[in-house]
Short mmCIF file of N, CA and C in Angstrom, two decimals:
data_model
loop_
_atom_site.label_atom_id
_atom_site.label_comp_id
_atom_site.label_asym_id
_atom_site.label_seq_id
_atom_site.Cartn_x
_atom_site.Cartn_y
_atom_site.Cartn_z
N MET A 907 17.35 -18.68 -23.58
CA MET A 907 16.50 -19.58 -22.73
C MET A 907 15.42 -18.96 -22.14
N MET A 908 15.63 -17.80 -21.42
CA MET A 908 14.56 -17.03 -20.75
C MET A 908 13.66 -16.56 -21.80
N ALA A 909 14.09 -16.19 -23.01
CA ALA A 909 13.16 -15.70 -24.01
C ALA A 909 12.13 -16.82 -24.42
N ASP A 910 12.71 -18.03 -24.45
CA ASP A 910 11.82 -19.12 -24.87
C ASP A 910 10.77 -19.30 -23.85
N ILE A 911 11.07 -19.24 -22.58
CA ILE A 911 10.12 -19.45 -21.37
C ILE A 911 9.08 -18.25 -21.43
N ALA A 912 9.57 -17.01 -21.68
CA ALA A 912 8.61 -15.86 -21.82
C ALA A 912 7.67 -16.05 -22.95
N GLU A 913 8.17 -16.55 -24.09
CA GLU A 913 7.40 -16.74 -25.27
C GLU A 913 6.28 -17.80 -24.99
N LYS A 914 6.58 -18.82 -24.38
CA LYS A 914 5.68 -19.95 -24.11
C LYS A 914 4.64 -19.53 -23.10
N THR A 915 4.93 -18.69 -22.19
CA THR A 915 3.97 -18.32 -21.12
C THR A 915 3.20 -17.04 -21.57
N ARG A 916 3.46 -16.43 -22.67
CA ARG A 916 2.72 -15.17 -23.20
C ARG A 916 1.36 -15.57 -23.49
N LYS A 917 0.43 -14.67 -23.07
CA LYS A 917 -0.97 -14.88 -23.38
C LYS A 917 -1.48 -13.72 -24.23
N SER A 918 -2.57 -14.02 -24.96
CA SER A 918 -3.22 -12.92 -25.65
C SER A 918 -3.92 -12.03 -24.78
N PRO A 919 -4.07 -10.72 -25.10
CA PRO A 919 -4.78 -9.78 -24.14
C PRO A 919 -6.16 -10.29 -23.74
N ALA A 920 -6.88 -10.92 -24.67
CA ALA A 920 -8.21 -11.40 -24.34
C ALA A 920 -8.09 -12.48 -23.27
N LYS A 921 -7.18 -13.41 -23.41
CA LYS A 921 -7.05 -14.49 -22.44
C LYS A 921 -6.64 -13.92 -21.14
N PHE A 922 -5.72 -12.89 -21.14
CA PHE A 922 -5.25 -12.28 -19.92
C PHE A 922 -6.51 -11.68 -19.15
N LEU A 923 -7.29 -11.01 -19.92
CA LEU A 923 -8.38 -10.26 -19.26
C LEU A 923 -9.50 -11.28 -18.75
N SER A 924 -9.58 -12.36 -19.48
CA SER A 924 -10.42 -13.37 -19.10
C SER A 924 -9.96 -14.05 -17.70
N ASP A 925 -8.64 -14.26 -17.58
CA ASP A 925 -8.05 -14.82 -16.37
C ASP A 925 -8.26 -13.82 -15.27
N VAL A 926 -8.05 -12.53 -15.57
CA VAL A 926 -8.25 -11.56 -14.50
C VAL A 926 -9.70 -11.53 -14.04
N LYS A 927 -10.61 -11.57 -14.84
CA LYS A 927 -12.11 -11.70 -14.49
C LYS A 927 -12.29 -12.79 -13.62
N LYS A 928 -11.74 -14.06 -13.95
CA LYS A 928 -11.98 -15.19 -13.09
C LYS A 928 -11.36 -15.03 -11.73
N GLU A 929 -10.11 -14.47 -11.62
CA GLU A 929 -9.43 -14.29 -10.40
C GLU A 929 -10.20 -13.32 -9.57
N MET A 930 -10.76 -12.21 -10.11
CA MET A 930 -11.40 -11.18 -9.40
C MET A 930 -12.75 -11.69 -8.77
N LYS A 931 -13.30 -12.73 -9.24
CA LYS A 931 -14.50 -13.42 -8.74
C LYS A 931 -14.12 -14.11 -7.47
N LYS A 932 -12.82 -14.53 -7.25
CA LYS A 932 -12.41 -15.23 -6.12
C LYS A 932 -12.05 -14.42 -4.97
N VAL A 933 -11.88 -13.10 -5.31
CA VAL A 933 -11.54 -12.14 -4.18
C VAL A 933 -12.57 -11.98 -3.16
N SER A 934 -12.07 -11.95 -1.94
CA SER A 934 -12.99 -11.78 -0.78
C SER A 934 -13.02 -10.29 -0.40
N TRP A 935 -14.04 -9.50 -0.84
CA TRP A 935 -14.00 -8.07 -0.55
C TRP A 935 -14.57 -7.85 0.80
N PRO A 936 -14.04 -6.75 1.51
CA PRO A 936 -14.48 -6.60 2.87
C PRO A 936 -15.91 -5.87 2.87
N LYS A 937 -16.55 -6.16 4.05
CA LYS A 937 -17.94 -5.50 4.18
C LYS A 937 -17.63 -4.10 4.56
N ARG A 938 -18.80 -3.38 4.37
CA ARG A 938 -18.70 -1.84 4.56
C ARG A 938 -18.13 -1.52 5.99
N GLU A 939 -18.54 -2.20 7.00
CA GLU A 939 -17.96 -1.91 8.35
C GLU A 939 -16.57 -2.16 8.49
N GLU A 940 -16.14 -3.31 7.88
CA GLU A 940 -14.69 -3.66 7.91
C GLU A 940 -13.92 -2.55 7.20
N LEU A 941 -14.37 -2.18 6.05
CA LEU A 941 -13.71 -1.18 5.30
C LEU A 941 -13.57 0.17 6.03
N ILE A 942 -14.61 0.52 6.72
CA ILE A 942 -14.56 1.82 7.55
C ILE A 942 -13.58 1.61 8.62
N ARG A 943 -13.59 0.40 9.32
CA ARG A 943 -12.58 0.25 10.42
C ARG A 943 -11.25 0.18 9.85
N TYR A 944 -10.90 -0.50 8.85
CA TYR A 944 -9.53 -0.51 8.19
C TYR A 944 -9.07 0.82 7.85
N THR A 945 -9.93 1.61 7.24
CA THR A 945 -9.68 3.07 6.83
C THR A 945 -9.35 3.87 8.00
N THR A 946 -10.12 3.77 9.02
CA THR A 946 -9.97 4.56 10.32
C THR A 946 -8.59 4.17 10.86
N VAL A 947 -8.35 2.90 11.00
CA VAL A 947 -6.99 2.51 11.55
C VAL A 947 -5.83 3.03 10.75
N THR A 948 -5.97 2.98 9.46
CA THR A 948 -4.91 3.39 8.53
C THR A 948 -4.63 4.84 8.75
N LEU A 949 -5.77 5.75 8.74
CA LEU A 949 -5.70 7.10 8.89
C LEU A 949 -5.03 7.59 10.20
N ALA A 950 -5.50 6.88 11.26
CA ALA A 950 -4.92 7.17 12.65
C ALA A 950 -3.56 6.84 12.61
N THR A 951 -3.15 5.76 12.03
CA THR A 951 -1.63 5.38 12.10
C THR A 951 -0.83 6.35 11.27
N VAL A 952 -1.40 6.80 10.12
CA VAL A 952 -0.63 7.87 9.39
C VAL A 952 -0.56 9.08 10.09
N ILE A 953 -1.66 9.55 10.75
CA ILE A 953 -1.58 10.81 11.56
C ILE A 953 -0.55 10.69 12.67
N LEU A 954 -0.63 9.57 13.38
CA LEU A 954 0.28 9.41 14.62
C LEU A 954 1.70 9.35 14.11
N MET A 955 2.02 8.64 12.95
CA MET A 955 3.37 8.55 12.53
C MET A 955 3.85 9.99 12.10
N ALA A 956 3.02 10.77 11.41
CA ALA A 956 3.33 12.11 11.00
C ALA A 956 3.69 12.99 12.25
N ILE A 957 2.78 12.95 13.26
CA ILE A 957 3.12 13.61 14.52
C ILE A 957 4.39 13.14 15.11
N PHE A 958 4.60 11.90 15.09
CA PHE A 958 5.93 11.41 15.64
C PHE A 958 7.18 11.88 15.01
N PHE A 959 7.14 11.79 13.62
CA PHE A 959 8.29 12.28 12.93
C PHE A 959 8.33 13.81 12.89
N TRP A 960 7.26 14.65 13.05
CA TRP A 960 7.34 16.02 13.22
C TRP A 960 7.99 16.34 14.54
N VAL A 961 7.72 15.69 15.59
CA VAL A 961 8.27 15.97 16.98
C VAL A 961 9.77 15.52 16.84
N ILE A 962 10.12 14.46 16.20
CA ILE A 962 11.51 14.07 16.10
C ILE A 962 12.26 15.17 15.35
N ASP A 963 11.65 15.52 14.24
CA ASP A 963 12.36 16.55 13.38
C ASP A 963 12.45 17.86 14.16
N LEU A 964 11.50 18.28 14.89
CA LEU A 964 11.59 19.50 15.68
C LEU A 964 12.73 19.37 16.73
N GLY A 965 12.81 18.17 17.41
CA GLY A 965 13.78 17.94 18.35
C GLY A 965 15.33 17.95 17.80
N ILE A 966 15.45 17.44 16.65
CA ILE A 966 16.73 17.38 16.00
C ILE A 966 17.08 18.86 15.54
N SER A 967 16.07 19.52 15.03
CA SER A 967 16.30 20.97 14.52
C SER A 967 16.78 21.75 15.77
N LYS A 968 16.07 21.61 16.86
CA LYS A 968 16.60 22.47 18.13
C LYS A 968 17.98 22.05 18.54
N LEU A 969 18.23 20.79 18.44
CA LEU A 969 19.58 20.34 18.88
C LEU A 969 20.65 20.86 17.98
N VAL A 970 20.42 20.84 16.65
CA VAL A 970 21.37 21.38 15.74
C VAL A 970 21.53 22.93 15.93
N GLU A 971 20.37 23.56 16.25
CA GLU A 971 20.36 25.00 16.49
C GLU A 971 21.20 25.35 17.76
N LEU A 972 21.12 24.46 18.78
CA LEU A 972 21.93 24.65 20.02
C LEU A 972 23.48 24.45 19.70
N ILE A 973 23.76 23.48 18.91
CA ILE A 973 25.11 23.12 18.59
C ILE A 973 25.75 24.32 17.63
N VAL A 974 24.95 24.77 16.72
CA VAL A 974 25.43 25.81 15.84
C VAL A 974 25.68 27.17 16.52
N ASP A 975 24.75 27.46 17.38
CA ASP A 975 24.81 28.88 18.02
C ASP A 975 25.85 28.86 19.03
#
């Protein structure tokens, strides 16, 4: 039954690419300023999370060191 559904909905590669092109025209792309702002926020978040996990890792390492010694 699933094979029947898959076969009915299968499209030719040309039709698929045509549909993709139509959908891409509907996409609302960000302006340059928005893109810069989003990128800055993303990088800042990644850096802060990396620092946070580095500090947590350092703390756990020191704690384990104290327990083992």
